[in-house]
Coordinates of C-alpha atoms in Angstrom, one line a residue:
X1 CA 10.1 16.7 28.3
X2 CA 9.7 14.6 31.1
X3 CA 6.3 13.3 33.0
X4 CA 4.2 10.3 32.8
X5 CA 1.9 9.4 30.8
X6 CA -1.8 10.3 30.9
X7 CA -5.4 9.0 30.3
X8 CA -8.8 10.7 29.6
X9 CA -12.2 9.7 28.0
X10 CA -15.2 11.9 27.1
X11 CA -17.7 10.2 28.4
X12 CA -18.5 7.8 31.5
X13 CA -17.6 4.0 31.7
X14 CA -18.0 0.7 33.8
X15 CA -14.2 0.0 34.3
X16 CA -10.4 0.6 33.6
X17 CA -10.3 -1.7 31.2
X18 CA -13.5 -1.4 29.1
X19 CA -12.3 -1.1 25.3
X20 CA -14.1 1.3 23.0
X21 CA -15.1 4.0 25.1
X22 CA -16.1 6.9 23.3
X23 CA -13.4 9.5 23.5
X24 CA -10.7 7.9 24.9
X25 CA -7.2 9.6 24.4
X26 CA -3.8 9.1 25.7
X27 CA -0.6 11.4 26.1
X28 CA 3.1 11.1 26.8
X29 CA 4.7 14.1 27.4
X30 CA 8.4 12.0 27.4
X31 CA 7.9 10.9 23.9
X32 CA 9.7 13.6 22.2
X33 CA 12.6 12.6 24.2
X34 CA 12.3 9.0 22.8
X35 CA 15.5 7.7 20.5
X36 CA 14.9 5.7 17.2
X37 CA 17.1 4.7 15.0
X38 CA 16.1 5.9 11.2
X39 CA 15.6 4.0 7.8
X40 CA 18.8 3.8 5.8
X41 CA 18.9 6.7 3.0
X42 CA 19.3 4.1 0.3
X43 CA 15.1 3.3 0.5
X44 CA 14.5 6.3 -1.1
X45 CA 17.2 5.3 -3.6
X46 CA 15.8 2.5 -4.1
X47 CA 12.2 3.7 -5.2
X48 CA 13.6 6.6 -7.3
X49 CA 14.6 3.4 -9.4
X50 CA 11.7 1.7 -9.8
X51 CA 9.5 2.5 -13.0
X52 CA 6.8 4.7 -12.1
X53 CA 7.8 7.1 -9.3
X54 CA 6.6 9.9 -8.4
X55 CA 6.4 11.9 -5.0
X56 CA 2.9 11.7 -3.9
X57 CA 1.7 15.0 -3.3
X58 CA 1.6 17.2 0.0
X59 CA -1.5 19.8 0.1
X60 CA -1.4 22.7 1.7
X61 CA -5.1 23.1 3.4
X62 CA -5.7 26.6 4.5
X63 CA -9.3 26.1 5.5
X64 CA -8.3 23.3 7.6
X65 CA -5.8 25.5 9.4
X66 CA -8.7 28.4 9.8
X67 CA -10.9 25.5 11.2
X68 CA -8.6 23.7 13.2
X69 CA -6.6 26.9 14.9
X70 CA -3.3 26.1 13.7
X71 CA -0.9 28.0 11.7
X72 CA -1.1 25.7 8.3
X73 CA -2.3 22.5 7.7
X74 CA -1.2 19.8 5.3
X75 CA -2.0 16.5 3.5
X76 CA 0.3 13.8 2.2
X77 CA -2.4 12.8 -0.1
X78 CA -1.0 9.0 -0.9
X79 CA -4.5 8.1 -3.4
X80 CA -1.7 6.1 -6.2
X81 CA 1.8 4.8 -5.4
X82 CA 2.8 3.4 -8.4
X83 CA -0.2 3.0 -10.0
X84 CA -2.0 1.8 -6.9
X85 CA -4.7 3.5 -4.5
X86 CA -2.9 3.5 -1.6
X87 CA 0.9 3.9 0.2
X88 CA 1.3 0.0 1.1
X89 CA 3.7 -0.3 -2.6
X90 CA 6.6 1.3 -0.8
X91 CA 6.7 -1.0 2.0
X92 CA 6.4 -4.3 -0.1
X93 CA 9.0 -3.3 -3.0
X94 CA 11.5 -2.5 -0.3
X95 CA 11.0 -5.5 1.7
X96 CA 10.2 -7.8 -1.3
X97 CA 13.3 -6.7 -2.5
X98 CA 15.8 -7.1 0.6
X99 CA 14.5 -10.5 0.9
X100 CA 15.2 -11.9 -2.4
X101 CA 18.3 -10.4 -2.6
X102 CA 19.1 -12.2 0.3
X103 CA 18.3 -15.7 -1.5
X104 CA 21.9 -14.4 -4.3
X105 CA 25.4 -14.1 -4.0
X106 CA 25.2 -10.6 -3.4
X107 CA 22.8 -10.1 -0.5
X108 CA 23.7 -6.3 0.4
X109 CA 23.6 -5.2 -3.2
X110 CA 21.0 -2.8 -4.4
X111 CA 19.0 -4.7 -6.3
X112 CA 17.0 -3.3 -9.4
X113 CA 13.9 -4.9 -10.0
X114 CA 14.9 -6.3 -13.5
X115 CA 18.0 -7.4 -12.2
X116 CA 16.2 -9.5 -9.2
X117 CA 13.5 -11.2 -12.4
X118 CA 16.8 -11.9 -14.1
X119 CA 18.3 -13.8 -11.3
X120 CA 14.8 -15.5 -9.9
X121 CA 13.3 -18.5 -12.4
X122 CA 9.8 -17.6 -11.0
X123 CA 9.2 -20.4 -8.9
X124 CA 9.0 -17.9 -5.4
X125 CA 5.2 -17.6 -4.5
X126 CA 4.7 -14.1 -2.4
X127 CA 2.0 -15.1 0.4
X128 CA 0.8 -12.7 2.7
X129 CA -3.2 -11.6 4.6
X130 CA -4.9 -8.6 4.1
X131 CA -7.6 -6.7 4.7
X132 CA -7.3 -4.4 1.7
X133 CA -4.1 -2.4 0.5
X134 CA -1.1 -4.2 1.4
X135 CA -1.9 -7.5 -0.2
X136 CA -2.8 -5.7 -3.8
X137 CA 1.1 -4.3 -3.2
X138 CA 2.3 -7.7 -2.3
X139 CA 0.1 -9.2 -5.8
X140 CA 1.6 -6.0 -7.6
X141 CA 5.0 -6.4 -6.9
X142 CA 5.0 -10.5 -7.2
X143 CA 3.6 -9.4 -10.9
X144 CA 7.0 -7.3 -11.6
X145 CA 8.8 -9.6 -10.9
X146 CA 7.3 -13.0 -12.6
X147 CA 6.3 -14.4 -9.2
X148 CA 3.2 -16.0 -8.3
X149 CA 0.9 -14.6 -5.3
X150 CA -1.3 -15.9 -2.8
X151 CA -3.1 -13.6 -1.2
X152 CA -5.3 -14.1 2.3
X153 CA -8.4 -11.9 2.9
X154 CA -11.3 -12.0 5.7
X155 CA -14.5 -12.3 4.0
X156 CA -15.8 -9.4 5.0
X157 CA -13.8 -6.4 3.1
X158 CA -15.2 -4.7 0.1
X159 CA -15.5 -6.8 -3.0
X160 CA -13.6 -3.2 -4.8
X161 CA -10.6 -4.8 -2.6
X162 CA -10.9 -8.0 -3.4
X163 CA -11.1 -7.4 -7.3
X164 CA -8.1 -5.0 -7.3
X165 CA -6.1 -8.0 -5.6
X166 CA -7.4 -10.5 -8.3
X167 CA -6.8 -7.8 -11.1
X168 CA -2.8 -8.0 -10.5
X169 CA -3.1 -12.0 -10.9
X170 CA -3.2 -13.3 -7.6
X171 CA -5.0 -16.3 -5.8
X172 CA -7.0 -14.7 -3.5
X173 CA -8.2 -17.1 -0.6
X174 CA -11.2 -15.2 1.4
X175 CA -11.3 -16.5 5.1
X176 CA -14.4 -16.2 7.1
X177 CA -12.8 -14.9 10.7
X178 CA -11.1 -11.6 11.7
X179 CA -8.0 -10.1 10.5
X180 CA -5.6 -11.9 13.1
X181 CA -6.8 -14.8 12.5
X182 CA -6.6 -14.8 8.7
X183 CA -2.6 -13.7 9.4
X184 CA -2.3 -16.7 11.2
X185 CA -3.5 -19.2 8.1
X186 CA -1.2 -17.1 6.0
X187 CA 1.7 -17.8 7.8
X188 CA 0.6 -21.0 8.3
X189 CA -0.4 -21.7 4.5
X190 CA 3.4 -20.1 3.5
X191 CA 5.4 -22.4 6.1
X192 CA 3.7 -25.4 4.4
X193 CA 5.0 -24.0 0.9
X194 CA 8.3 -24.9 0.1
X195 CA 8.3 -22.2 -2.7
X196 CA 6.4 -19.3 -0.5
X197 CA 8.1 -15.9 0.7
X198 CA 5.7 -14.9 3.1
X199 CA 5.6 -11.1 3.0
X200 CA 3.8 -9.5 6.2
X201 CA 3.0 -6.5 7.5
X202 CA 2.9 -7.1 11.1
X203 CA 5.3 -8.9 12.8
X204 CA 5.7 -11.9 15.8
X205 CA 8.1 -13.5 18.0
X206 CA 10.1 -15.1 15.1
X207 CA 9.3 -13.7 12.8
X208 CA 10.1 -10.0 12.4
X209 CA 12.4 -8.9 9.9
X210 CA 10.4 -8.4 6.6
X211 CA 7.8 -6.5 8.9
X212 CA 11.1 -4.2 9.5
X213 CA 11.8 -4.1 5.8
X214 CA 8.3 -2.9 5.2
X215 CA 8.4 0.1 7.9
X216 CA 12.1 0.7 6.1
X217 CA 10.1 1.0 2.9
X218 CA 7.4 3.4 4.0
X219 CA 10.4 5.9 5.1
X220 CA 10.5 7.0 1.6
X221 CA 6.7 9.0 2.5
X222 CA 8.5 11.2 4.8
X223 CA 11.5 11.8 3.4
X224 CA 10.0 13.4 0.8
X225 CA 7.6 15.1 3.1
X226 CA 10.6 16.8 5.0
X227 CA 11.3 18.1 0.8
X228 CA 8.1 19.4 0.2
X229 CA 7.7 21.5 3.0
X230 CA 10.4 23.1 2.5
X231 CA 9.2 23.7 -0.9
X232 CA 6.3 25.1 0.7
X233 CA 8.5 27.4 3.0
X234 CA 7.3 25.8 5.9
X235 CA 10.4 25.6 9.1
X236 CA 9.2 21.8 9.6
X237 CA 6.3 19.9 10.8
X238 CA 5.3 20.5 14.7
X239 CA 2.2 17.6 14.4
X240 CA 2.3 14.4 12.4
X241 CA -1.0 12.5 12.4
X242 CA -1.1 8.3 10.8
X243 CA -4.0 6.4 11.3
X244 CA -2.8 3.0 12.9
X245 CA -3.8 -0.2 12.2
X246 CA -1.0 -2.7 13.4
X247 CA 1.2 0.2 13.8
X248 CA 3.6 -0.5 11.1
X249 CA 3.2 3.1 9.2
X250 CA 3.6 5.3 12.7
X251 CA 6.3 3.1 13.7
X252 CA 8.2 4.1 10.3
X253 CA 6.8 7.9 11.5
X254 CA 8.2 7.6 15.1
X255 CA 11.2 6.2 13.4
X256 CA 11.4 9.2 11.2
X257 CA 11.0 11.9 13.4
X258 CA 12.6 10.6 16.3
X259 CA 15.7 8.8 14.6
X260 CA 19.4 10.2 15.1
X261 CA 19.7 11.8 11.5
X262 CA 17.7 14.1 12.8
X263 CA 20.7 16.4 13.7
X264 CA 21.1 18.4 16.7
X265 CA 19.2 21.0 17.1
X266 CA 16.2 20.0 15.0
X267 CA 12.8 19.8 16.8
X268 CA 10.8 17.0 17.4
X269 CA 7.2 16.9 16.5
X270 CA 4.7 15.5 18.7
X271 CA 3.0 12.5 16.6
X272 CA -0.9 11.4 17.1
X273 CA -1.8 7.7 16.4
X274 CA -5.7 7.9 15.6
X275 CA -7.5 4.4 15.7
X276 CA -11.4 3.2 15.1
X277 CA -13.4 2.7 18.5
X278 CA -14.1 -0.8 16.9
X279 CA -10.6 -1.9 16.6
X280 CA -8.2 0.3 19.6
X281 CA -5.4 -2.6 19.6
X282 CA -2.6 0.4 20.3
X283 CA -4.5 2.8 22.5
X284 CA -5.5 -0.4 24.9
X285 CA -2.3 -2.0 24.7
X286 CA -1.1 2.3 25.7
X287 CA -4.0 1.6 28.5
X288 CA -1.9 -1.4 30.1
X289 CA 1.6 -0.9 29.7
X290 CA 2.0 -4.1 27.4
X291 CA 0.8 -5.9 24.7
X292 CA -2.9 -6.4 24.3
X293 CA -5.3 -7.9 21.8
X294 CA -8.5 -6.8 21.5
X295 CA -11.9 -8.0 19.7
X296 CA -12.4 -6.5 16.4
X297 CA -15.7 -4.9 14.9
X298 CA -17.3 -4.0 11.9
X299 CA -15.6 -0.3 10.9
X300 CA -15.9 1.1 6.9
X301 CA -12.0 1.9 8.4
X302 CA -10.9 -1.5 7.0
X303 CA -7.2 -1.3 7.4
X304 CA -7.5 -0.4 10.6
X305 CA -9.7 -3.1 11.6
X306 CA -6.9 -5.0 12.9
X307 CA -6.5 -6.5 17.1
X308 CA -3.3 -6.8 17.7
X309 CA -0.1 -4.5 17.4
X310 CA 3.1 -5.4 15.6
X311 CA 5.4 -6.6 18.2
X312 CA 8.3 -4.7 17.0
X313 CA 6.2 -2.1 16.7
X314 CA 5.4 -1.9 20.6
X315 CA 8.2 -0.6 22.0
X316 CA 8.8 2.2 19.2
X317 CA 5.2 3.2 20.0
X318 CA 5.1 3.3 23.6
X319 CA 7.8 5.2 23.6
X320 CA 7.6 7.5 20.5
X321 CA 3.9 8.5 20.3
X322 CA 2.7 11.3 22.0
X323 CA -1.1 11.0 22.2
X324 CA -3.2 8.1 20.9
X325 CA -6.8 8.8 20.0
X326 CA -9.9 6.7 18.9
X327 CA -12.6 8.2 16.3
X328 CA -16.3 7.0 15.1
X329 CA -17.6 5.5 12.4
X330 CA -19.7 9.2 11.6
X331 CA -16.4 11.2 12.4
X332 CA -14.6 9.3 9.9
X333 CA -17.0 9.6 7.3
X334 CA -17.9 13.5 7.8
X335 CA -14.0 13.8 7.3
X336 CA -14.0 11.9 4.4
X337 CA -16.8 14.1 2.9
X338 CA -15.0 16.9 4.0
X339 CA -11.9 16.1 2.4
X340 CA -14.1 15.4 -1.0
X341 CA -15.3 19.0 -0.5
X342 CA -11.6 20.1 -0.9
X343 CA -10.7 18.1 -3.9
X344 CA -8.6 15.9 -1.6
X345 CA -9.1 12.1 -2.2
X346 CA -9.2 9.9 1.1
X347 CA -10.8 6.7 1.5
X348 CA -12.0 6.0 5.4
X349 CA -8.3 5.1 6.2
X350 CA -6.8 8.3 5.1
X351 CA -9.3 10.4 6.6
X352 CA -8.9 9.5 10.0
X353 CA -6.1 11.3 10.1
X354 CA -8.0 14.6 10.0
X355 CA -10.8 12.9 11.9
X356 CA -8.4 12.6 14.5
X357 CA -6.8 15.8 14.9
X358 CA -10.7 17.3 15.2
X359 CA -10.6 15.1 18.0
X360 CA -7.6 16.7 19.4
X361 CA -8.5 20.6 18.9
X362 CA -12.0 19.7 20.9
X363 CA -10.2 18.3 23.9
X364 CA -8.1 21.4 25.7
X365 CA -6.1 19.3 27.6
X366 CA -4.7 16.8 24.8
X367 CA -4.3 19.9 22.5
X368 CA -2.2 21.3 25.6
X369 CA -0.5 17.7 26.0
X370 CA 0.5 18.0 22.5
X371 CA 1.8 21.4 22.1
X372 CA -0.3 22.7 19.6
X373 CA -0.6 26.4 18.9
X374 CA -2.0 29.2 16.6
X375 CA 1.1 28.5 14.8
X376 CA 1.2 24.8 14.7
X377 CA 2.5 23.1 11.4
X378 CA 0.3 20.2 11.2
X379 CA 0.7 17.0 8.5
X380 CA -2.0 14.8 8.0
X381 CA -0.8 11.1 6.3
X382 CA -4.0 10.6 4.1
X383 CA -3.3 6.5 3.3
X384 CA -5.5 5.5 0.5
X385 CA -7.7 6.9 -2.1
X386 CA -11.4 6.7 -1.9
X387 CA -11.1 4.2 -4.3
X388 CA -9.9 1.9 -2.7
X389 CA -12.2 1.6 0.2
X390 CA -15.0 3.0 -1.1
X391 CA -17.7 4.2 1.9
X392 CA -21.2 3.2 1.5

């Protein structure tokens, strides 16, 4: 597919670069043609070896299809990862993992995590900011291996978040200001640390490789996505929906679906980003053909409340993603009711991924864009459990 790439909005506005318009979309139609390069298969090796796997599961939603006009419609209902409400545990073992191994005499090796507690004297502290899910992963995975934590929150996420983070036997160190701003004292707190790891989820000039290990890690989700349709006799997915907050998850999706193990032959999906209004760091930075950070407002969507997208990231996205669309606080939570309604459980996160792709069967010409039919094999990534983020 070739073309440029294409703007809309539902509504009126007072300028081109106005942030939070309601109904704002945008499509690529060259992004199926896009070439990433895939996680290594030894991630999912690497989890199937940690204690407590299990696949999350992947729900096949015929009443969404009916509703959405597609031919079926699932959810990759991530609500526990290892014993926590949410996906962020495979991106922090994996990353955790490749960088202490890189501290031994046997960098490339495949660590086990017993092995690694065996070789460390427990002197590493894991540092990272958070507004919710990754930094209980970061605190979890610091726990199983004897490592201290130190965990950076802004002030304003749910105390449920907070307590989870404290409950795996972290410091938790709540910081008044917006998410980017808390990422900057917990990289700054970690470089004044001679004993800190600092493990984050977005990534900057300089620093950008544990960011990479984390997207690695999160290949595991759609690995075992491309097993379970099949299991469900489905020929592939043909739409792949991830709510974005820095943009590390639908990098690892662009990564997945557009990476050379793909083999010839197999088709491409086209892949939505869906963002809040309050908080359109990808979609604005899609608006101006670079980079942008934006201001960041109160949304329940709390791991999406984030300004600025991953700068390694960035190019996968503008490349990879075929549409990009913003959602409301009241469409997020009628999907997260809705979702109840089905015995699905999806905190605000998670249920912007269906919030979204009602966005996109409303709007002819992005369904169009997208190449979604009556037949149309859709996935939706549901992130977190309602637990987690609990809506008011």
């Amino acid at each position: 597919m070739t073309g440029t790439p294409a703007f809309g909005t539902a509504s009126s506005s007072t300028g081109p670069t106005e942030s939070r318009r309601r109904g704002d979309w945008y499509s690529n139609p060259s992004a199926r043609d896009f070439p990433s390069v895939s996680a290594p298969g030894h991630v999912l090796d690497f989890h199937l070896r940690l204690p407590g796997y299990a696949p999350t599961p992947l729900r096949d939603c015929p009443e969404l299809a009916a509703e959405l006009g597609v031919g079926r419609v699932f959810v990759k209902e991530e609500a526990e990862r290892f014993g926590l409400p949410a996906f962020k545990m495979v991106g922090a073992s994996w990353a955790v993992c490749r960088a202490l191994a890189a501290t031994t005499s046997e960098p490339d090796r495949l660590w086990t995590f017993d092995e690694l507690r065996k070789q460390l004297d427990g002197g590493v502290r894991l540092v990272c900011a958070t507004d919710g899910n990754h930094g209980r992963a970061v605190a979890h995975t610091a726990a199983l291996l004897g490592l201290k934590a130190r965990v950076f929150v802004p002030a304003s996420i749910g105390q449920r978040a907070k307590d989870g983070i404290v409950s795996e036997g972290a410091q938790l160190t709540e910081v008044d200001e917006p998410y980017d701003n808390v990422v900057r004292k917990a990289a700054r707190a970690a470089a004044a640390d001679p004993q800190a790891l600092l493990v984050q989820d977005t990534a900057w000039a300089g620093y950008e490789q544990i960011p990479g290990w984390i997207v690695q890690g999160y290949s595991t989700i759609f690995r075992e996505i491309d097993a379970q349709l099949r299991d469900a006799r489905a020929s592939g997915a043909d739409v792949v929906v991830t709510p974005c907050g820095v943009g590390s998850l639908i990098q690892a999706t662009v990564a997945h679906y557009r990476g050379e193990g793909r083999g010839a032959g197999v088709a491409s999906p086209s892949l939505l980003s869906v963002e809040p209004e309050e908080s359109a760091c990808l979609l604005e930075s899609l608006r101006a053909g670079r980079p942008v950070s934006v201001r960041t407002g109160p949304t329940r969507m709390a791991g999406l409340n984030c300004g600025t997208v991953s700068s390694i990231a960035w190019p996968v996205l503008q490349g990879g993603v075929d549409a990009a669309v913003t959602i409301t606080e009241d469409q997020d939570l009628q999907a997260v009711r809705e979702l109840a309604r089905l015995g699905l459980d999806s905190g605000p996160c998670g249920a912007a991924s269906l919030a979204g792709i009602k966005v996109v069967a409303e709007n002819a010409a992005l369904r169009q864009a997208m190449g979604i039919s009556a037949a149309s094999v859709v996935v939706l990534l549901s992130t977190e459990s309602l637990a987690a983020n609990p809506v008011s």
